[in-house]
mmCIF file with all atom_site columns, C-alpha atoms in Angstrom:
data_model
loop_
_atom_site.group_PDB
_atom_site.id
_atom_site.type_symbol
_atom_site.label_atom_id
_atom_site.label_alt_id
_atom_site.label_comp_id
_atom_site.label_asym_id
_atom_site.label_entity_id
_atom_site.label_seq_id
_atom_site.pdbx_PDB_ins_code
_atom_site.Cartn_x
_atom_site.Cartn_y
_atom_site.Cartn_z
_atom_site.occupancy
_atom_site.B_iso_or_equiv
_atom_site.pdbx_formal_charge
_atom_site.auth_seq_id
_atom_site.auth_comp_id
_atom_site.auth_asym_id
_atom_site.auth_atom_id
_atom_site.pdbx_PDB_model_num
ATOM 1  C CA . UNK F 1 1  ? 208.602 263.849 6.893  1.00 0.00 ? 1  UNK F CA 1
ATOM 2  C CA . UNK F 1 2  ? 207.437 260.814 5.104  1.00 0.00 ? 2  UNK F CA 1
ATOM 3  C CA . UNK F 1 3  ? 205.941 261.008 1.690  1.00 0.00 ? 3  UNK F CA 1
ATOM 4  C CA . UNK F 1 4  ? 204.129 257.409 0.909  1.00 0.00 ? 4  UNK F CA 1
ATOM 5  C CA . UNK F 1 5  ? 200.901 256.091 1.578  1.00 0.00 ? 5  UNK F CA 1
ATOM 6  C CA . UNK F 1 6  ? 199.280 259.951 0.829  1.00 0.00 ? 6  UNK F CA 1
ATOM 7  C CA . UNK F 1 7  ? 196.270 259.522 -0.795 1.00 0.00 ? 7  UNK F CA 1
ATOM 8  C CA . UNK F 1 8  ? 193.466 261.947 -1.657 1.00 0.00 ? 8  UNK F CA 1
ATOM 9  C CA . UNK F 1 9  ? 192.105 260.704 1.169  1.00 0.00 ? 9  UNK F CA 1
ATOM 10 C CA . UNK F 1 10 ? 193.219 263.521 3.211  1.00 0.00 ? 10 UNK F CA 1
ATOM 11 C CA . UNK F 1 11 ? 190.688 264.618 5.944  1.00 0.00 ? 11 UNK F CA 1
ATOM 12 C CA . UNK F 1 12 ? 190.893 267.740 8.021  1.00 0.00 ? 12 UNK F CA 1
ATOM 13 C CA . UNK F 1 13 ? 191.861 265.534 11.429 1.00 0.00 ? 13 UNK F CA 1
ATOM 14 C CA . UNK F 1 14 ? 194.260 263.358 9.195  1.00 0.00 ? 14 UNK F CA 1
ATOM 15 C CA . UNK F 1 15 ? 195.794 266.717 7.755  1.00 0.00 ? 15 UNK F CA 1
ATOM 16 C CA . UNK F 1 16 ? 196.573 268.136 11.086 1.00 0.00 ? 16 UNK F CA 1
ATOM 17 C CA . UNK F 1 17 ? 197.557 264.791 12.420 1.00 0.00 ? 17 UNK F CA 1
ATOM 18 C CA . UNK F 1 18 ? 200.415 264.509 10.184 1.00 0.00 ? 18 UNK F CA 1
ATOM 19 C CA . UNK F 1 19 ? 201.429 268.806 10.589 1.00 0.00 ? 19 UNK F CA 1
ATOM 20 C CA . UNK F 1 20 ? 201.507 267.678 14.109 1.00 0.00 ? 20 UNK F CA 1
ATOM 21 C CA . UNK F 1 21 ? 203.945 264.630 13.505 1.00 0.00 ? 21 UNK F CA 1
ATOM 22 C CA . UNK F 1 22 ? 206.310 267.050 10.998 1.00 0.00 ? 22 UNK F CA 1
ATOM 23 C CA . UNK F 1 23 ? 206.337 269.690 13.360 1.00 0.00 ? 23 UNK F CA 1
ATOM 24 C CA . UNK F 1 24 ? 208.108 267.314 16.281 1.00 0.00 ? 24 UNK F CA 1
ATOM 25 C CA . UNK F 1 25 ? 210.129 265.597 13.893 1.00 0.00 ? 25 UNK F CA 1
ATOM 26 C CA . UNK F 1 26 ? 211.516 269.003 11.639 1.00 0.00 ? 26 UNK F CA 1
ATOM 27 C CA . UNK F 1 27 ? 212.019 271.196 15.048 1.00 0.00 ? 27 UNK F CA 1
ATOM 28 C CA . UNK F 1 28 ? 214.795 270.937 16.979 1.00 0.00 ? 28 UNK F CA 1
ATOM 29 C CA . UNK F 1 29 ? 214.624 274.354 18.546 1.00 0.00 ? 29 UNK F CA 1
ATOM 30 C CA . UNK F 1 30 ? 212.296 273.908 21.939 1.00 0.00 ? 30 UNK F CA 1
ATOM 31 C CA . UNK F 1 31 ? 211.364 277.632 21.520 1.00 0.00 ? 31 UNK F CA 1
ATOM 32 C CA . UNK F 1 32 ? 210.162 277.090 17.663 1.00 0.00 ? 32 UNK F CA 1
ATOM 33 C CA . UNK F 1 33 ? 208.663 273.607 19.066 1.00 0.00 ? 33 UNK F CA 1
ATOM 34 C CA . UNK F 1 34 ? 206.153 275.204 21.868 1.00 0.00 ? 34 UNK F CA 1
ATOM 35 C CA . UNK F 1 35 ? 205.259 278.204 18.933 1.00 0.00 ? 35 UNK F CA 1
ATOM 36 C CA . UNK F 1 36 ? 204.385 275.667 16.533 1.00 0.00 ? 36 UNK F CA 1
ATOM 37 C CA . UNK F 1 37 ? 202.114 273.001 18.411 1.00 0.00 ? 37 UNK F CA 1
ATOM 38 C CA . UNK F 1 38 ? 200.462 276.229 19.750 1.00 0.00 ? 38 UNK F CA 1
ATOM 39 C CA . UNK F 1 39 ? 199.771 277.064 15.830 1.00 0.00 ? 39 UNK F CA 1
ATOM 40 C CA . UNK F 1 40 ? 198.518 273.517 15.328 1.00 0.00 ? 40 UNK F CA 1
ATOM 41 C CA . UNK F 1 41 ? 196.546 273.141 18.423 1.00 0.00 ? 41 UNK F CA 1
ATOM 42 C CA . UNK F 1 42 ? 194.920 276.318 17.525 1.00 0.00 ? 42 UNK F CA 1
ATOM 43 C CA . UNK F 1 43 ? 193.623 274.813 14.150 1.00 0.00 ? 43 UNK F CA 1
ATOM 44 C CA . UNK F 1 44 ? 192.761 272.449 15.764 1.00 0.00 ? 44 UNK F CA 1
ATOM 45 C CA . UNK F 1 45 ? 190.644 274.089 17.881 1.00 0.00 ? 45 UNK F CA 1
ATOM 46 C CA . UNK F 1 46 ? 188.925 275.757 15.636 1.00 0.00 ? 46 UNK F CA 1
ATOM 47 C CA . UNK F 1 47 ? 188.063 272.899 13.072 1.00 0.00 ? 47 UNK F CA 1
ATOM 48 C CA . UNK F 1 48 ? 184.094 271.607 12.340 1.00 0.00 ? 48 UNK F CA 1
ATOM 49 C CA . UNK F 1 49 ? 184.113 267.839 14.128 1.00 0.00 ? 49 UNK F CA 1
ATOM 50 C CA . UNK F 1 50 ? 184.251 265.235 11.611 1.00 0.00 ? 50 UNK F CA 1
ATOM 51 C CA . UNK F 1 51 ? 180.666 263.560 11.322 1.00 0.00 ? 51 UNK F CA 1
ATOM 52 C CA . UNK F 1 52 ? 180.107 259.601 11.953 1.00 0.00 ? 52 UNK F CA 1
ATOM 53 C CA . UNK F 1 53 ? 179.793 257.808 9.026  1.00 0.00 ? 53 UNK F CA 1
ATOM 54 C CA . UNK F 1 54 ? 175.748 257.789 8.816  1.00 0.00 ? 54 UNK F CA 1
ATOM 55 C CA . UNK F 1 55 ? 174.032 254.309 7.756  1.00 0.00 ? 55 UNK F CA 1
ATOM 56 C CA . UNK F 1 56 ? 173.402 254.338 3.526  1.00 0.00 ? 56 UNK F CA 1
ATOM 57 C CA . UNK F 1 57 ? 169.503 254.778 2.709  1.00 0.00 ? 57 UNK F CA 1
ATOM 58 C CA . UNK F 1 58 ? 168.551 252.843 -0.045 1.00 0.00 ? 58 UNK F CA 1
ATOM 59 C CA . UNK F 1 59 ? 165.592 254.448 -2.021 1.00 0.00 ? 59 UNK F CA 1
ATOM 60 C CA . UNK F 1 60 ? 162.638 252.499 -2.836 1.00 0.00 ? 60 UNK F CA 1
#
């Protein structure tokens, strides 16, 4: 699992993104494979879509 370039930065869709790529790349067990991208498609599933960024309003 790679380490650099985290940042605080981490949003939910980012988050799950990356527990998606270290589940394929730690499992090598096709059983433990299917159980776990079941787990992380069912966060997914379940998480608030992230908003568009909305234009600034600058007060008068």
């Amino acid at each position: 699992m790679k380490t650099e370039g985290l940042t605080n930065e981490l949003t939910p869709a980012k988050a799950l993104a990356e527990l998606d790529a270290a589940v394929a790349e730690l499992s090598t067990n096709r059983a433990t494979t299917l159980y776990l991208m079941r787990c992380v498609q069912t966060i997914a599933a379940v998480l608030p879509k992230e908003p568009q960024a909305e234009p600034k309003k600058q007060d008068e």
